[in-house]
Coordinates of C-alpha atoms in Angstrom, one line a residue:
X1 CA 16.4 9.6 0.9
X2 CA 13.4 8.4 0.1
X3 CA 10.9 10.8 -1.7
X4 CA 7.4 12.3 -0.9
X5 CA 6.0 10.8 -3.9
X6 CA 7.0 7.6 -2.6
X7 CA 5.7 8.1 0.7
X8 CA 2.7 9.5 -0.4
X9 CA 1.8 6.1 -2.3
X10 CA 2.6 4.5 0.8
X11 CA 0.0 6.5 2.8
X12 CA -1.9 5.8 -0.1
X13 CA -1.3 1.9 0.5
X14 CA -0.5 1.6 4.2
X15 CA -1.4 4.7 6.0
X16 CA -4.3 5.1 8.3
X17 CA -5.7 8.9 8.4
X18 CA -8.3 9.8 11.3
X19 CA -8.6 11.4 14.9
X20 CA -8.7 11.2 18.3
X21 CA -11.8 12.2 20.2
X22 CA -11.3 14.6 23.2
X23 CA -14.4 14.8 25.6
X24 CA -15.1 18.3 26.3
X25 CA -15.7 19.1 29.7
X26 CA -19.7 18.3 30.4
X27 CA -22.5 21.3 30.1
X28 CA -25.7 21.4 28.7
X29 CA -24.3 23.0 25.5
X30 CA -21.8 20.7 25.0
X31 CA -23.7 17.0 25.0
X32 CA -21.9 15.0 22.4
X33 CA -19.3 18.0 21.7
X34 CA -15.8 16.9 21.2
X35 CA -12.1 18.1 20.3
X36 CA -10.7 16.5 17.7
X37 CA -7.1 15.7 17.0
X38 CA -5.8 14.5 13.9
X39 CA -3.6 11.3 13.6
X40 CA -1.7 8.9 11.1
X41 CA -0.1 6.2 10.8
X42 CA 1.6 4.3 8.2
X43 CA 2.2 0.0 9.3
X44 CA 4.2 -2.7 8.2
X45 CA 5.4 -5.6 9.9
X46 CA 8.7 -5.8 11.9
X47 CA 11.3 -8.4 10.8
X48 CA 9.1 -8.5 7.4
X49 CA 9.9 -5.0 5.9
X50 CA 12.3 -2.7 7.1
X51 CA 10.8 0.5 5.4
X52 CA 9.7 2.7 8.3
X53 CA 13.1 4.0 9.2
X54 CA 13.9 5.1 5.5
X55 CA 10.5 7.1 6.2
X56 CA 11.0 8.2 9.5
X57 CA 14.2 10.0 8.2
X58 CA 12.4 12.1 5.5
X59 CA 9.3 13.2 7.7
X60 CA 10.3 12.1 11.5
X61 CA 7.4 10.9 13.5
X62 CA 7.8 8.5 16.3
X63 CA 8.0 4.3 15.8
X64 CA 5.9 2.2 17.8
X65 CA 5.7 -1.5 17.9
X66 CA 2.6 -3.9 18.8
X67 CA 2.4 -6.7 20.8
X68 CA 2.6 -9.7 19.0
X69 CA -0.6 -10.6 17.3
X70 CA -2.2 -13.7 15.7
X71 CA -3.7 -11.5 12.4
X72 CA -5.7 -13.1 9.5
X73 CA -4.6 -16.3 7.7
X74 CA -1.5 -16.6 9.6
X75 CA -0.5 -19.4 11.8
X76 CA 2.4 -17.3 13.7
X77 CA 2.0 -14.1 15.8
X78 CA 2.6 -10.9 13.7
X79 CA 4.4 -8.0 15.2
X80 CA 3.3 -4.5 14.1
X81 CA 5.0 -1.5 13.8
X82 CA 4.2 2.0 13.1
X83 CA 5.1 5.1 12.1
X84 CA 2.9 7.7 13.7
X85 CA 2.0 11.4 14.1
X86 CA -0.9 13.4 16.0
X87 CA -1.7 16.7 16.5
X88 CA -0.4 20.0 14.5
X89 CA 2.8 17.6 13.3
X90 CA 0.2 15.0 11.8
X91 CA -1.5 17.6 10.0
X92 CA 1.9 19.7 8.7
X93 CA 2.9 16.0 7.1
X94 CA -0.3 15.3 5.7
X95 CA -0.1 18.7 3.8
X96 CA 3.2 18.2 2.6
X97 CA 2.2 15.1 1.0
X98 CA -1.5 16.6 0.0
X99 CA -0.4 17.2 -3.5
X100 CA 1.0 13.5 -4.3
X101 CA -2.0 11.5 -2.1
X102 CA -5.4 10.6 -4.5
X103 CA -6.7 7.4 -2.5
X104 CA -7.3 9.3 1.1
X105 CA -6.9 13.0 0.0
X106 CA -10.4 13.7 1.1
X107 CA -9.7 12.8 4.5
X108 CA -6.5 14.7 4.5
X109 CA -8.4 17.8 3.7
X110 CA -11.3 17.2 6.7
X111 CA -8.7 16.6 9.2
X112 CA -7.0 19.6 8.1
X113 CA -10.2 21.8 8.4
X114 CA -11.1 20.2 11.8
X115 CA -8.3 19.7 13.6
X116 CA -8.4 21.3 17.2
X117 CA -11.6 22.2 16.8
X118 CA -15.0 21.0 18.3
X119 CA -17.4 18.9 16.5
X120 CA -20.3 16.8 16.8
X121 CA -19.0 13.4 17.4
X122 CA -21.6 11.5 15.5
X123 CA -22.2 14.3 12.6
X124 CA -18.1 14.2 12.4
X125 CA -17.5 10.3 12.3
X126 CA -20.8 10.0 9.4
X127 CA -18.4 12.7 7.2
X128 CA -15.4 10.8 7.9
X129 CA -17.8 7.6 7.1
X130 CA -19.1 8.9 3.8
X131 CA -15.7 10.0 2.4
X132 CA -13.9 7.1 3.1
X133 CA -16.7 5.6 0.8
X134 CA -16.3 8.2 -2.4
X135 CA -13.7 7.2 -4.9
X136 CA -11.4 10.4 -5.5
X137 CA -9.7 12.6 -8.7
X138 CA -6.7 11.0 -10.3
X139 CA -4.2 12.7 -12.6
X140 CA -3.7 11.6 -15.9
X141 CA -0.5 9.7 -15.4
X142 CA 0.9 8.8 -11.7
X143 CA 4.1 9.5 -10.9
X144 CA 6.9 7.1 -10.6
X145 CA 7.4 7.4 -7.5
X146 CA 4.0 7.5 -6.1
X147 CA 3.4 4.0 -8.1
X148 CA 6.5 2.3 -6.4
X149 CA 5.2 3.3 -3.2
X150 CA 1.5 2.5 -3.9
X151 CA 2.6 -1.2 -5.2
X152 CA 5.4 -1.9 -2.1
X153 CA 2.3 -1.6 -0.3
X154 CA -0.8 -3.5 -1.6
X155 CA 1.3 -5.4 -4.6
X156 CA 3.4 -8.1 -5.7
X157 CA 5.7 -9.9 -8.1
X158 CA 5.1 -13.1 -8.0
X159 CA 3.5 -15.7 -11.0
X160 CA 2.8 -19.3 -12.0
X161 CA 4.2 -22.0 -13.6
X162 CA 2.5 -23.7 -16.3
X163 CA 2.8 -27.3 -17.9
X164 CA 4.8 -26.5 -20.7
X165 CA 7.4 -25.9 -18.1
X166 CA 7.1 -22.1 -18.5
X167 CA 7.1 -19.7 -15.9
X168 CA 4.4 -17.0 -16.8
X169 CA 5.9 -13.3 -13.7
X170 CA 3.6 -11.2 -12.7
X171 CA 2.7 -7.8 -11.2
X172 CA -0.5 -7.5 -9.3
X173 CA -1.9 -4.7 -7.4
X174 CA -4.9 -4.6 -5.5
X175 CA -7.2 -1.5 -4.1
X176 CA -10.7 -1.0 -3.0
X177 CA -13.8 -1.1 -5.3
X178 CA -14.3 3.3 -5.0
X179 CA -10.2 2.9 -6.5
X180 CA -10.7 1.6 -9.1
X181 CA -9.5 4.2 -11.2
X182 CA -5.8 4.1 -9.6
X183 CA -5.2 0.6 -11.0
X184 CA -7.4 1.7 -14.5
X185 CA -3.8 4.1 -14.7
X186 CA -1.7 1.1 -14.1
X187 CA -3.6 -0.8 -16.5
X188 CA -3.7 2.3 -19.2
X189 CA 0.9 2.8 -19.1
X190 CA 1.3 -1.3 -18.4
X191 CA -1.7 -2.9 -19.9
X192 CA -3.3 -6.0 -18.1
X193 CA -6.9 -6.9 -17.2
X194 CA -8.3 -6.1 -13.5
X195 CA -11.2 -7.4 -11.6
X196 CA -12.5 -8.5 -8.2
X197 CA -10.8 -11.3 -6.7
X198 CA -12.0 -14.8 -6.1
X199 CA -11.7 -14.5 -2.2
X200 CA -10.8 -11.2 -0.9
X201 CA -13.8 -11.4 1.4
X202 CA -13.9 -7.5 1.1
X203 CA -14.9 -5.1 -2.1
X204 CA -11.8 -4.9 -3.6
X205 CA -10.3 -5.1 -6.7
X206 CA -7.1 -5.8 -8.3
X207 CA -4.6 -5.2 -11.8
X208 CA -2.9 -8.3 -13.1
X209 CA -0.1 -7.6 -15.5
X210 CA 2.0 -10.6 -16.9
X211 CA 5.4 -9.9 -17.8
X212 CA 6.4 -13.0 -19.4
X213 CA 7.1 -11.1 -23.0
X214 CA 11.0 -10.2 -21.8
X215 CA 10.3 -6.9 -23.2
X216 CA 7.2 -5.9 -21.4
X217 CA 9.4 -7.5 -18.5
X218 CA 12.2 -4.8 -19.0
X219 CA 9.2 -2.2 -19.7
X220 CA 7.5 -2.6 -16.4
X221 CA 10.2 -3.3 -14.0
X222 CA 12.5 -0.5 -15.4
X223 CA 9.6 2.1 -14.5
X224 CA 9.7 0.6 -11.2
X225 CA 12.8 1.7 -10.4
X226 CA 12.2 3.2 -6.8
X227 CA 10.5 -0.1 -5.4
X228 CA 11.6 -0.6 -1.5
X229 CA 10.0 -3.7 -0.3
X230 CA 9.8 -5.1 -3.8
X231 CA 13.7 -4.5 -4.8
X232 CA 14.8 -7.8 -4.3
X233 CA 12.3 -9.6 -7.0
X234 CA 12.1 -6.5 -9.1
X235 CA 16.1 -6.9 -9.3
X236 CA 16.0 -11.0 -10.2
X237 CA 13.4 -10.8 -12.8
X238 CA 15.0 -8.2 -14.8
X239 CA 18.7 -9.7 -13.7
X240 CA 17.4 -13.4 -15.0
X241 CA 15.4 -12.0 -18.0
X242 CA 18.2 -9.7 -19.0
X243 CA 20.5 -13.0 -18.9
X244 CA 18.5 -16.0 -19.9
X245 CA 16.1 -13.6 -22.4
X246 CA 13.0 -15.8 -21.5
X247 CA 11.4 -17.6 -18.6
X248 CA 11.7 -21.3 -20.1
X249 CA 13.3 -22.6 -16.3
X250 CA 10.3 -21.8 -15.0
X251 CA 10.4 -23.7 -12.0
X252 CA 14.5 -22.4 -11.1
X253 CA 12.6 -18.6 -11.3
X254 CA 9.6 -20.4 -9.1
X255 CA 12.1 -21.5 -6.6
X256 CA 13.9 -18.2 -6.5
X257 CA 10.5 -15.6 -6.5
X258 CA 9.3 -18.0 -4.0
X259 CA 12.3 -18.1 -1.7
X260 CA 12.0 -14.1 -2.5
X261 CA 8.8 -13.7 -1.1
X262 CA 8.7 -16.3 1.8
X263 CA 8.6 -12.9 4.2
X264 CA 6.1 -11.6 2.2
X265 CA 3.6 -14.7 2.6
X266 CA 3.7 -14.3 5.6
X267 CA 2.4 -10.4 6.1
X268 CA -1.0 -10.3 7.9
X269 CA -3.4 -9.4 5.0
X270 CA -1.6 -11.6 2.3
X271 CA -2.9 -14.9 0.8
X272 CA -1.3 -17.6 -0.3
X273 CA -2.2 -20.4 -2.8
X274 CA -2.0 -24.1 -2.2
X275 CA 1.2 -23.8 -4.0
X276 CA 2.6 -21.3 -1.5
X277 CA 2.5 -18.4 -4.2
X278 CA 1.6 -15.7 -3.1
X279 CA -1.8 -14.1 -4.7
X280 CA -3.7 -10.5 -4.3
X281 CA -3.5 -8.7 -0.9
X282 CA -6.3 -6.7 0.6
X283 CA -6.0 -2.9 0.4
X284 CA -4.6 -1.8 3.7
X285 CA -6.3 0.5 6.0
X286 CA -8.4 3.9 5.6

């Protein structure tokens, strides 16, 4: 079963944390005034991922799926599904994952405090504004776990091939500008370079780590041992690196991380390059 580190990372990557507004019934005291609910919701696209019903058996909640929608680069409708919770239930799961979320655990903690309550809508929705804009407290090492979820949702394994023939893997990882210091961990254990890329449109930044050296190859993707969405090119790097020891057919791993991914280009907030490789995605929602 999956684990709550894992999840948690998800949430991290792919979950949406807020509330639902509740008009309380109209006086002069209570202009403005209303009940708040918290919700959640983790995403991921049907016949892309298949994730949400390894989730939904560790914490429950209800799956609900979209009408298909025409989202962001791509040329085909995208159906969405999610895993959701409201309410008292929304809140006990948030709390149970409280100790393993960094990226949104401000808002997990003003939901807690307010939901069922009554509030100022306007006062409420600046808070919920101005901590969704504060970078957060990391630990001094993520867990495993949490960094499989994090980078099944907002990374990649994909690369380029050079000249020489040579096919130069790689691990990226994007996030927003205030989390920063989540991929500064990554960069820290793995090594790498981040910055801001060319055309996310949005401030976010990403962590770049090659793993052409076999070694670092091993290194990385033997850490990553709990990678969902990413199993199938985690498991053909290290199966071709462990077999060939280098990346010299670069364009037979091309062919392979390419046919690998084809779902994954395809995912609403992904980019591709004019070589169909897939490059950074933008952080998912708040």
């Amino acid at each position: 079963m999956i684990s709550d580190k894992y999840i948690a990372g998800l949430v991290d990557s792919d979950g949406n944390i807020g509330v639902k507004y509740l008009k309380i019934a109209s006086n002069k005291d209570s202009d403005g005034v209303f009940a708040v609910y918290t919700q959640f919701r983790i995403s991921e696209a049907v016949g892309i991922y298949n994730t949400l019903p390894l989730v939904q058996e560790a914490i429950e909640g209800e799956i609900y799926v979209d009408k298909p929608k025409r989202i962001g680069p791509s040329k085909t409708d995208t159906v969405m599904q999610h895993l959701h919770f409201q309410g008292k239930k929304a809140v006990s799961i948030l709390n149970r994952l409280k100790p393993y979320i960094y990226t949104k655990r401000g808002l997990v903690e003003l939901v807690d405090a307010f939901n069922a309550t009554s509030v100022k809508r306007e006062e409420f929705a600046a808070k919920i504004k101005s901590i969704r804009a504060t970078g957060q407290v990391y630990p001094n090492y993520l867990p495993r776990k949490y960094m499989c979820g994090y980078i099944d949702g907002n990374g990649s394994l994909t690369g380029r091939l050079v000249s020489s023939g040579l096919y130069y893997p790689m691990l990226t990882c994007s996030a927003w500008e205030k989390d920063v210091g989540l991929l500064e961990l990554m960069k820290k254990q793995f090594g790498g370079s981040i910055c801001a890329p060319k055309a996310s449109g949005a401030k976010a930044v990403k962590w770049d780590c090659f793993l052409t050296d076999p070694s670092k190859c091993v290194e990385v993707l033997e850490h990553l041992s709990y990678l969902v969405r990413l199993k199938p090119q985690r498991d053909f790097l290290l199966s071709w690196v462990r077999t060939e020891g280098n990346f010299r057919k670069g364009e037979q791993v091309r062919t392979q991380l390419m046919t690998l991914n084809k779902a994954r280009l395809q995912r609403p907030n992904s980019r591709t390059s004019d070589k169909g490789e897939a490059m950074v995605q933008t952080p998912n929602g708040v």
